[in-house]
């Protein structure tokens, strides 16, 4: 397992835990941390031993408090576009991962932190979780997919209110508007909840899981026909060994043994 400067990785029972580890800067995403995040998720794509992923922040105070504002003085029109596109590309790797990715959102998830959490498939928060897109207060806008994913998750009016005021929403509101899937008391509880959900997902056929993620993501793409993707994926499932195993196991009144084939 590679050694990173700003990320800690651990693997337990098929679950990779990615912890962004710059607590003295509230886990702000500087260039190095983003590069390391990219490597982590790319490795997770390839590692057959990893079946699901949890993303969280070190410490109790922050998931990620945003892109690293200390690096903003370098930004101009030319590299600003690259900055945005690079973040979008890396977060798309999380969204498009065919293994389930859950964000355990401890503390502040602001700016790029909110955007990272939203690129994960599910989000679990704690009593001190705060989401926000405060970029307009700095004279910029969310650039790592936030304008799109926040709108998808909470709807246009709520997304506009959050992005135009820059104000944070707490965990109860986040749960109510659909930013959080679950709200628990502490970070430990959130990790345990994330693991429970992942183990429930792991009972199911791996190919089908990946296809559901892909089809649901297609619902938000303007360049593909989600219904066509769904029909193609369904057909692919029908020729899989796992489909035969799932249907046979049901009829034989036993638990299926899926192999991801
Ligand atoms: N980029 C760089 N450094 C950051 C950061 C960010 N996004 N967010 C926090 N930090 C740093 C602070 O500069 C401070 O570093 P220092 O101790 O060397 O001065 C450290 O993290 C602790 O933050 P601090 O502001 O002292 O904590 P706080 O409890 O008073 O406030 C926040 C917490 C989250 C409200 C506040 O840090 C904040 O507003 N951060 C920026 C959020 C933001 O605008 N994100 C979007 C960026 S596009």
mmCIF file of C-alpha atoms and ligand atoms in Angstrom:
data_model
loop_
_atom_site.group_PDB
_atom_site.id
_atom_site.type_symbol
_atom_site.label_atom_id
_atom_site.label_comp_id
_atom_site.label_asym_id
_atom_site.label_seq_id
_atom_site.Cartn_x
_atom_site.Cartn_y
_atom_site.Cartn_z
ATOM 1 C CA UNK A 1 0.000 0.000 0.000
ATOM 2 C CA UNK A 2 1.550 3.369 -1.003
ATOM 3 C CA UNK A 3 2.591 5.857 1.670
ATOM 4 C CA UNK A 4 1.013 9.299 1.280
ATOM 5 C CA UNK A 5 1.842 12.599 2.941
ATOM 6 C CA UNK A 6 -1.705 13.839 3.484
ATOM 7 C CA UNK A 7 -3.772 10.669 3.315
ATOM 8 C CA UNK A 8 -3.974 7.619 5.513
ATOM 9 C CA UNK A 9 -5.291 4.415 3.966
ATOM 10 C CA UNK A 10 -6.368 1.275 5.747
ATOM 11 C CA UNK A 11 -8.094 -1.848 4.492
ATOM 12 C CA UNK A 12 -10.302 -4.007 6.658
ATOM 13 C CA UNK A 13 -12.376 -6.908 5.376
ATOM 14 C CA UNK A 14 -12.616 -5.580 1.805
ATOM 15 C CA UNK A 15 -13.310 -1.980 2.877
ATOM 16 C CA UNK A 16 -10.756 0.717 2.048
ATOM 17 C CA UNK A 17 -10.864 3.687 4.424
ATOM 18 C CA UNK A 18 -9.368 6.842 2.916
ATOM 19 C CA UNK A 19 -8.695 9.458 5.612
ATOM 20 C CA UNK A 20 -7.702 12.935 4.474
ATOM 21 C CA UNK A 21 -5.081 13.873 7.009
ATOM 22 C CA UNK A 22 -4.250 17.574 7.327
ATOM 23 C CA UNK A 23 -6.176 18.270 10.520
ATOM 24 C CA UNK A 24 -4.124 21.400 11.310
ATOM 25 C CA UNK A 25 -5.581 22.917 8.098
ATOM 26 C CA UNK A 26 -8.990 21.304 8.592
ATOM 27 C CA UNK A 27 -8.051 18.781 5.886
ATOM 28 C CA UNK A 28 -8.114 21.456 3.168
ATOM 29 C CA UNK A 29 -7.410 20.017 -0.263
ATOM 30 C CA UNK A 30 -4.108 21.374 -1.530
ATOM 31 C CA UNK A 31 -2.587 20.231 -4.827
ATOM 32 C CA UNK A 32 -0.684 17.362 -3.228
ATOM 33 C CA UNK A 33 -3.699 16.063 -1.323
ATOM 34 C CA UNK A 34 -5.799 16.098 -4.487
ATOM 35 C CA UNK A 35 -3.082 14.168 -6.369
ATOM 36 C CA UNK A 36 -2.922 11.641 -3.558
ATOM 37 C CA UNK A 37 -6.715 11.284 -3.540
ATOM 38 C CA UNK A 38 -6.563 10.563 -7.264
ATOM 39 C CA UNK A 39 -3.971 7.818 -6.738
ATOM 40 C CA UNK A 40 -6.013 6.294 -3.903
ATOM 41 C CA UNK A 41 -9.188 6.009 -5.927
ATOM 42 C CA UNK A 42 -7.359 4.798 -9.045
ATOM 43 C CA UNK A 43 -5.662 2.067 -6.993
ATOM 44 C CA UNK A 44 -9.030 1.135 -5.488
ATOM 45 C CA UNK A 45 -10.450 0.653 -9.004
ATOM 46 C CA UNK A 46 -7.713 -1.894 -9.755
ATOM 47 C CA UNK A 47 -7.447 -3.671 -6.400
ATOM 48 C CA UNK A 48 -9.657 -6.770 -6.536
ATOM 49 C CA UNK A 49 -9.444 -7.097 -2.749
ATOM 50 C CA UNK A 50 -11.300 -3.798 -2.246
ATOM 51 C CA UNK A 51 -15.080 -4.080 -2.465
ATOM 52 C CA UNK A 52 -16.170 -0.764 -0.999
ATOM 53 C CA UNK A 53 -14.700 2.544 0.105
ATOM 54 C CA UNK A 54 -15.193 4.963 2.997
ATOM 55 C CA UNK A 55 -13.872 8.522 2.689
ATOM 56 C CA UNK A 56 -13.457 10.632 5.816
ATOM 57 C CA UNK A 57 -11.383 13.407 7.382
ATOM 58 C CA UNK A 58 -8.851 13.153 10.210
ATOM 59 C CA UNK A 59 -9.882 14.563 13.568
ATOM 60 C CA UNK A 60 -13.276 15.597 14.854
ATOM 61 C CA UNK A 61 -13.522 19.104 13.443
ATOM 62 C CA UNK A 62 -13.562 18.721 9.681
ATOM 63 C CA UNK A 63 -14.260 16.313 6.873
ATOM 64 C CA UNK A 64 -12.634 18.787 4.457
ATOM 65 C CA UNK A 65 -12.895 22.601 4.873
ATOM 66 C CA UNK A 66 -12.466 23.198 1.160
ATOM 67 C CA UNK A 67 -9.775 23.673 -1.424
ATOM 68 C CA UNK A 68 -6.626 25.141 0.116
ATOM 69 C CA UNK A 69 -7.190 28.899 0.066
ATOM 70 C CA UNK A 70 -3.443 29.439 0.605
ATOM 71 C CA UNK A 71 -2.909 28.258 -2.983
ATOM 72 C CA UNK A 72 -5.533 30.607 -4.471
ATOM 73 C CA UNK A 73 -3.121 33.507 -5.084
ATOM 74 C CA UNK A 74 -1.635 31.451 -7.951
ATOM 75 C CA UNK A 75 -4.949 31.278 -9.801
ATOM 76 C CA UNK A 76 -5.639 33.175 -13.009
ATOM 77 C CA UNK A 77 -8.066 32.693 -15.880
ATOM 78 C CA UNK A 78 -5.879 30.155 -17.648
ATOM 79 C CA UNK A 79 -4.885 27.892 -14.776
ATOM 80 C CA UNK A 80 -8.255 28.484 -13.040
ATOM 81 C CA UNK A 81 -9.972 26.474 -15.760
ATOM 82 C CA UNK A 82 -7.407 23.665 -15.345
ATOM 83 C CA UNK A 83 -7.843 23.826 -11.556
ATOM 84 C CA UNK A 84 -11.584 23.319 -11.949
ATOM 85 C CA UNK A 85 -11.319 20.614 -14.619
ATOM 86 C CA UNK A 86 -8.739 18.664 -12.646
ATOM 87 C CA UNK A 87 -10.917 18.649 -9.529
ATOM 88 C CA UNK A 88 -13.950 17.676 -11.588
ATOM 89 C CA UNK A 89 -12.011 14.820 -13.185
ATOM 90 C CA UNK A 90 -10.791 13.472 -9.828
ATOM 91 C CA UNK A 91 -14.205 13.696 -8.153
ATOM 92 C CA UNK A 92 -15.786 11.992 -11.181
ATOM 93 C CA UNK A 93 -13.547 9.008 -10.371
ATOM 94 C CA UNK A 94 -15.317 8.740 -7.009
ATOM 95 C CA UNK A 95 -18.785 9.145 -8.544
ATOM 96 C CA UNK A 96 -18.134 6.638 -11.332
ATOM 97 C CA UNK A 97 -16.411 4.012 -9.196
ATOM 98 C CA UNK A 98 -18.322 0.742 -9.606
ATOM 99 C CA UNK A 99 -17.553 -0.126 -5.991
ATOM 100 C CA UNK A 100 -19.769 1.699 -3.473
ATOM 101 C CA UNK A 101 -18.190 4.819 -1.959
ATOM 102 C CA UNK A 102 -19.530 6.277 1.299
ATOM 103 C CA UNK A 103 -18.488 9.624 2.774
ATOM 104 C CA UNK A 104 -18.348 9.763 6.563
ATOM 105 C CA UNK A 105 -18.789 13.503 6.939
ATOM 106 C CA UNK A 106 -17.370 14.472 10.314
ATOM 107 C CA UNK A 107 -17.462 18.233 10.976
ATOM 108 C CA UNK A 108 -17.100 20.827 8.240
ATOM 109 C CA UNK A 109 -17.661 19.817 4.610
ATOM 110 C CA UNK A 110 -17.176 23.151 2.907
ATOM 111 C CA UNK A 111 -16.432 24.110 -0.678
ATOM 112 C CA UNK A 112 -14.374 21.283 -2.186
ATOM 113 C CA UNK A 113 -15.204 19.223 0.926
ATOM 114 C CA UNK A 114 -18.922 19.452 0.231
ATOM 115 C CA UNK A 115 -18.139 18.655 -3.408
ATOM 116 C CA UNK A 116 -16.038 15.613 -2.483
ATOM 117 C CA UNK A 117 -18.782 14.316 -0.172
ATOM 118 C CA UNK A 118 -21.354 14.802 -2.938
ATOM 119 C CA UNK A 119 -19.253 12.849 -5.430
ATOM 120 C CA UNK A 120 -19.453 9.832 -3.093
ATOM 121 C CA UNK A 121 -22.476 7.572 -3.511
ATOM 122 C CA UNK A 122 -23.829 7.944 0.040
ATOM 123 C CA UNK A 123 -23.177 10.336 2.923
ATOM 124 C CA UNK A 124 -23.365 9.696 6.660
ATOM 125 C CA UNK A 125 -23.149 12.657 9.019
ATOM 126 C CA UNK A 126 -22.750 13.264 12.716
ATOM 127 C CA UNK A 127 -24.145 15.853 15.121
ATOM 128 C CA UNK A 128 -21.346 18.292 14.214
ATOM 129 C CA UNK A 129 -21.600 17.945 10.428
ATOM 130 C CA UNK A 130 -21.904 21.201 8.470
ATOM 131 C CA UNK A 131 -22.187 21.442 4.709
ATOM 132 C CA UNK A 132 -21.588 24.647 2.801
ATOM 133 C CA UNK A 133 -20.529 26.130 -0.508
ATOM 134 C CA UNK A 134 -19.068 29.465 0.645
ATOM 135 C CA UNK A 135 -17.128 30.180 -2.562
ATOM 136 C CA UNK A 136 -19.073 33.342 -3.462
ATOM 137 C CA UNK A 137 -17.753 34.894 -0.241
ATOM 138 C CA UNK A 138 -14.275 34.515 -1.756
ATOM 139 C CA UNK A 139 -15.314 35.849 -5.162
ATOM 140 C CA UNK A 140 -15.383 32.481 -6.908
ATOM 141 C CA UNK A 141 -17.927 29.704 -7.436
ATOM 142 C CA UNK A 142 -17.870 25.973 -6.678
ATOM 143 C CA UNK A 143 -15.551 24.491 -9.301
ATOM 144 C CA UNK A 144 -15.286 20.788 -8.494
ATOM 145 C CA UNK A 145 -18.781 19.859 -9.700
ATOM 146 C CA UNK A 146 -20.676 21.501 -6.834
ATOM 147 C CA UNK A 147 -23.063 23.588 -8.935
ATOM 148 C CA UNK A 148 -24.195 20.405 -10.671
ATOM 149 C CA UNK A 149 -24.194 17.798 -7.901
ATOM 150 C CA UNK A 150 -25.747 20.018 -5.237
ATOM 151 C CA UNK A 151 -28.585 20.830 -7.643
ATOM 152 C CA UNK A 152 -29.035 17.122 -8.401
ATOM 153 C CA UNK A 153 -29.105 16.201 -4.714
ATOM 154 C CA UNK A 154 -31.234 18.911 -3.120
ATOM 155 C CA UNK A 155 -33.042 20.592 -6.030
ATOM 156 C CA UNK A 156 -32.578 23.953 -7.713
ATOM 157 C CA UNK A 157 -34.057 26.298 -5.100
ATOM 158 C CA UNK A 158 -32.207 24.846 -2.115
ATOM 159 C CA UNK A 159 -28.969 24.554 -4.094
ATOM 160 C CA UNK A 160 -29.237 28.178 -5.190
ATOM 161 C CA UNK A 161 -29.912 29.335 -1.642
ATOM 162 C CA UNK A 162 -26.852 27.492 -0.313
ATOM 163 C CA UNK A 163 -24.565 28.664 -3.121
ATOM 164 C CA UNK A 164 -25.812 32.271 -3.260
ATOM 165 C CA UNK A 165 -25.785 32.902 0.507
ATOM 166 C CA UNK A 166 -22.713 30.763 1.150
ATOM 167 C CA UNK A 167 -24.284 29.827 4.482
ATOM 168 C CA UNK A 168 -23.751 26.446 6.076
ATOM 169 C CA UNK A 169 -26.476 23.927 6.801
ATOM 170 C CA UNK A 170 -26.283 21.689 9.856
ATOM 171 C CA UNK A 171 -26.803 17.968 9.981
ATOM 172 C CA UNK A 172 -30.558 17.998 10.678
ATOM 173 C CA UNK A 173 -31.210 20.216 7.669
ATOM 174 C CA UNK A 174 -28.772 18.191 5.577
ATOM 175 C CA UNK A 175 -30.701 15.030 6.423
ATOM 176 C CA UNK A 176 -34.035 16.676 5.645
ATOM 177 C CA UNK A 177 -32.990 18.013 2.231
ATOM 178 C CA UNK A 178 -31.258 14.821 1.124
ATOM 179 C CA UNK A 179 -27.609 15.784 1.493
ATOM 180 C CA UNK A 180 -27.221 13.120 4.164
ATOM 181 C CA UNK A 181 -28.468 9.544 3.916
ATOM 182 C CA UNK A 182 -28.079 8.989 7.652
ATOM 183 C CA UNK A 183 -27.342 11.042 10.745
ATOM 184 C CA UNK A 184 -25.695 9.408 13.772
ATOM 185 C CA UNK A 185 -24.133 10.753 16.954
ATOM 186 C CA UNK A 186 -20.386 10.398 16.500
ATOM 187 C CA UNK A 187 -17.738 9.732 13.884
ATOM 188 C CA UNK A 188 -17.237 6.220 15.300
ATOM 189 C CA UNK A 189 -20.968 5.557 14.890
ATOM 190 C CA UNK A 190 -20.778 6.918 11.341
ATOM 191 C CA UNK A 191 -17.919 4.589 10.396
ATOM 192 C CA UNK A 192 -19.838 1.661 11.914
ATOM 193 C CA UNK A 193 -22.989 2.648 9.996
ATOM 194 C CA UNK A 194 -21.011 2.983 6.754
ATOM 195 C CA UNK A 195 -19.529 -0.485 7.277
ATOM 196 C CA UNK A 196 -22.986 -1.959 7.995
ATOM 197 C CA UNK A 197 -24.327 -0.509 4.752
ATOM 198 C CA UNK A 198 -21.306 -1.753 2.794
ATOM 199 C CA UNK A 199 -21.639 -5.279 4.223
ATOM 200 C CA UNK A 200 -25.312 -5.272 3.198
ATOM 201 C CA UNK A 201 -24.292 -4.195 -0.303
ATOM 202 C CA UNK A 202 -21.581 -6.882 -0.440
ATOM 203 C CA UNK A 203 -24.266 -9.579 -0.067
ATOM 204 C CA UNK A 204 -25.423 -8.691 -3.574
ATOM 205 C CA UNK A 205 -23.997 -9.441 -7.007
ATOM 206 C CA UNK A 206 -20.915 -7.249 -7.671
ATOM 207 C CA UNK A 207 -21.585 -6.806 -11.397
ATOM 208 C CA UNK A 208 -25.167 -5.729 -10.709
ATOM 209 C CA UNK A 209 -23.976 -3.261 -8.046
ATOM 210 C CA UNK A 210 -21.586 -1.611 -10.492
ATOM 211 C CA UNK A 211 -24.296 -1.456 -13.135
ATOM 212 C CA UNK A 212 -26.791 0.196 -10.789
ATOM 213 C CA UNK A 213 -24.204 2.889 -9.980
ATOM 214 C CA UNK A 214 -23.522 3.416 -13.676
ATOM 215 C CA UNK A 215 -27.214 3.561 -14.618
ATOM 216 C CA UNK A 216 -28.072 5.995 -11.819
ATOM 217 C CA UNK A 217 -25.161 8.241 -12.824
ATOM 218 C CA UNK A 218 -26.482 8.098 -16.396
ATOM 219 C CA UNK A 219 -29.733 9.680 -15.199
ATOM 220 C CA UNK A 220 -27.777 12.921 -14.767
ATOM 221 C CA UNK A 221 -25.824 12.799 -18.026
ATOM 222 C CA UNK A 222 -27.003 14.796 -21.009
ATOM 223 C CA UNK A 223 -24.820 12.847 -23.438
ATOM 224 C CA UNK A 224 -26.198 9.343 -22.860
ATOM 225 C CA UNK A 225 -29.658 7.794 -22.845
ATOM 226 C CA UNK A 226 -30.091 6.368 -19.346
ATOM 227 C CA UNK A 227 -32.884 4.030 -20.427
ATOM 228 C CA UNK A 228 -30.645 2.578 -23.131
ATOM 229 C CA UNK A 229 -27.811 2.145 -20.617
ATOM 230 C CA UNK A 230 -30.273 0.420 -18.278
ATOM 231 C CA UNK A 231 -31.486 -2.018 -20.972
ATOM 232 C CA UNK A 232 -27.892 -2.796 -22.044
ATOM 233 C CA UNK A 233 -26.849 -3.341 -18.430
ATOM 234 C CA UNK A 234 -29.874 -5.532 -17.761
ATOM 235 C CA UNK A 235 -28.970 -7.662 -20.786
ATOM 236 C CA UNK A 236 -25.384 -7.940 -19.547
ATOM 237 C CA UNK A 237 -26.605 -9.083 -16.140
ATOM 238 C CA UNK A 238 -28.723 -11.768 -17.807
ATOM 239 C CA UNK A 239 -25.646 -13.401 -19.341
ATOM 240 C CA UNK A 240 -23.690 -13.339 -16.047
ATOM 241 C CA UNK A 241 -22.985 -16.384 -13.884
ATOM 242 C CA UNK A 242 -24.105 -14.371 -10.885
ATOM 243 C CA UNK A 243 -27.612 -14.006 -12.324
ATOM 244 C CA UNK A 244 -27.866 -17.775 -12.724
ATOM 245 C CA UNK A 245 -26.535 -18.249 -9.202
ATOM 246 C CA UNK A 246 -28.913 -15.640 -7.708
ATOM 247 C CA UNK A 247 -32.022 -17.106 -9.314
ATOM 248 C CA UNK A 248 -30.980 -20.723 -8.585
ATOM 249 C CA UNK A 249 -30.146 -19.950 -4.955
ATOM 250 C CA UNK A 250 -33.572 -18.345 -4.480
ATOM 251 C CA UNK A 251 -35.344 -21.422 -5.847
ATOM 252 C CA UNK A 252 -33.152 -23.727 -3.777
ATOM 253 C CA UNK A 253 -33.871 -21.615 -0.668
ATOM 254 C CA UNK A 254 -30.193 -20.913 0.068
ATOM 255 C CA UNK A 255 -27.930 -17.879 0.141
ATOM 256 C CA UNK A 256 -26.320 -17.071 -3.215
ATOM 257 C CA UNK A 257 -22.560 -17.231 -3.634
ATOM 258 C CA UNK A 258 -21.712 -14.478 -6.053
ATOM 259 C CA UNK A 259 -18.352 -14.444 -7.807
ATOM 260 C CA UNK A 260 -18.610 -11.217 -9.801
ATOM 261 C CA UNK A 261 -18.685 -13.135 -13.081
HETATM 262 N N1 LIG B 1 -7.848 26.432 3.087
HETATM 263 C C1 LIG B 1 -6.701 26.633 3.744
HETATM 264 N N2 LIG B 1 -6.607 26.666 5.080
HETATM 265 C C2 LIG B 1 -7.748 26.474 5.764
HETATM 266 C C3 LIG B 1 -8.989 26.259 5.137
HETATM 267 C C4 LIG B 1 -9.007 26.239 3.727
HETATM 268 N N3 LIG B 1 -10.116 26.006 3.031
HETATM 269 N N4 LIG B 1 -9.939 26.118 6.089
HETATM 270 C C5 LIG B 1 -9.309 26.230 7.267
HETATM 271 N N5 LIG B 1 -7.989 26.428 7.076
HETATM 272 C C6 LIG B 1 -6.941 26.607 8.086
HETATM 273 C C7 LIG B 1 -6.987 27.982 8.742
HETATM 274 O O1 LIG B 1 -6.322 28.930 7.941
HETATM 275 C C8 LIG B 1 -6.283 27.692 10.036
HETATM 276 O O2 LIG B 1 -4.889 27.618 9.796
HETATM 277 P P1 LIG B 1 -3.860 28.394 10.797
HETATM 278 O O3 LIG B 1 -4.083 27.763 12.143
HETATM 279 O O4 LIG B 1 -2.514 28.072 10.224
HETATM 280 O O5 LIG B 1 -4.245 29.830 10.749
HETATM 281 C C9 LIG B 1 -6.738 26.288 10.377
HETATM 282 O O6 LIG B 1 -7.163 25.709 9.163
HETATM 283 C C10 LIG B 1 -7.900 26.256 11.358
HETATM 284 O O7 LIG B 1 -8.941 27.040 10.818
HETATM 285 P P2 LIG B 1 -9.650 28.251 11.633
HETATM 286 O O8 LIG B 1 -10.234 29.175 10.632
HETATM 287 O O9 LIG B 1 -8.707 28.821 12.625
HETATM 288 O O10 LIG B 1 -10.780 27.438 12.404
HETATM 289 P P3 LIG B 1 -12.180 28.020 12.910
HETATM 290 O O11 LIG B 1 -12.742 26.959 13.796
HETATM 291 O O12 LIG B 1 -12.025 29.374 13.472
HETATM 292 O O13 LIG B 1 -13.087 28.139 11.601
HETATM 293 C C11 LIG B 1 -13.989 27.403 9.483
HETATM 294 C C12 LIG B 1 -13.457 26.988 10.882
HETATM 295 C C13 LIG B 1 -14.208 26.117 8.685
HETATM 296 C C14 LIG B 1 -15.335 28.120 9.649
HETATM 297 C C15 LIG B 1 -12.975 28.321 8.789
HETATM 298 O O14 LIG B 1 -11.707 27.698 8.844
HETATM 299 C C16 LIG B 1 -13.293 28.607 7.345
HETATM 300 O O15 LIG B 1 -14.168 29.383 7.040
HETATM 301 N N6 LIG B 1 -12.533 27.972 6.403
HETATM 302 C C17 LIG B 1 -12.643 28.242 4.998
HETATM 303 C C18 LIG B 1 -13.860 27.580 4.434
HETATM 304 C C19 LIG B 1 -14.007 27.911 2.955
HETATM 305 O O16 LIG B 1 -14.203 29.038 2.558
HETATM 306 N N7 LIG B 1 -13.905 26.861 2.132
HETATM 307 C C20 LIG B 1 -14.101 26.962 0.726
HETATM 308 C C21 LIG B 1 -12.854 27.222 0.027
HETATM 309 S S1 LIG B 1 -13.159 27.362 -1.712
#
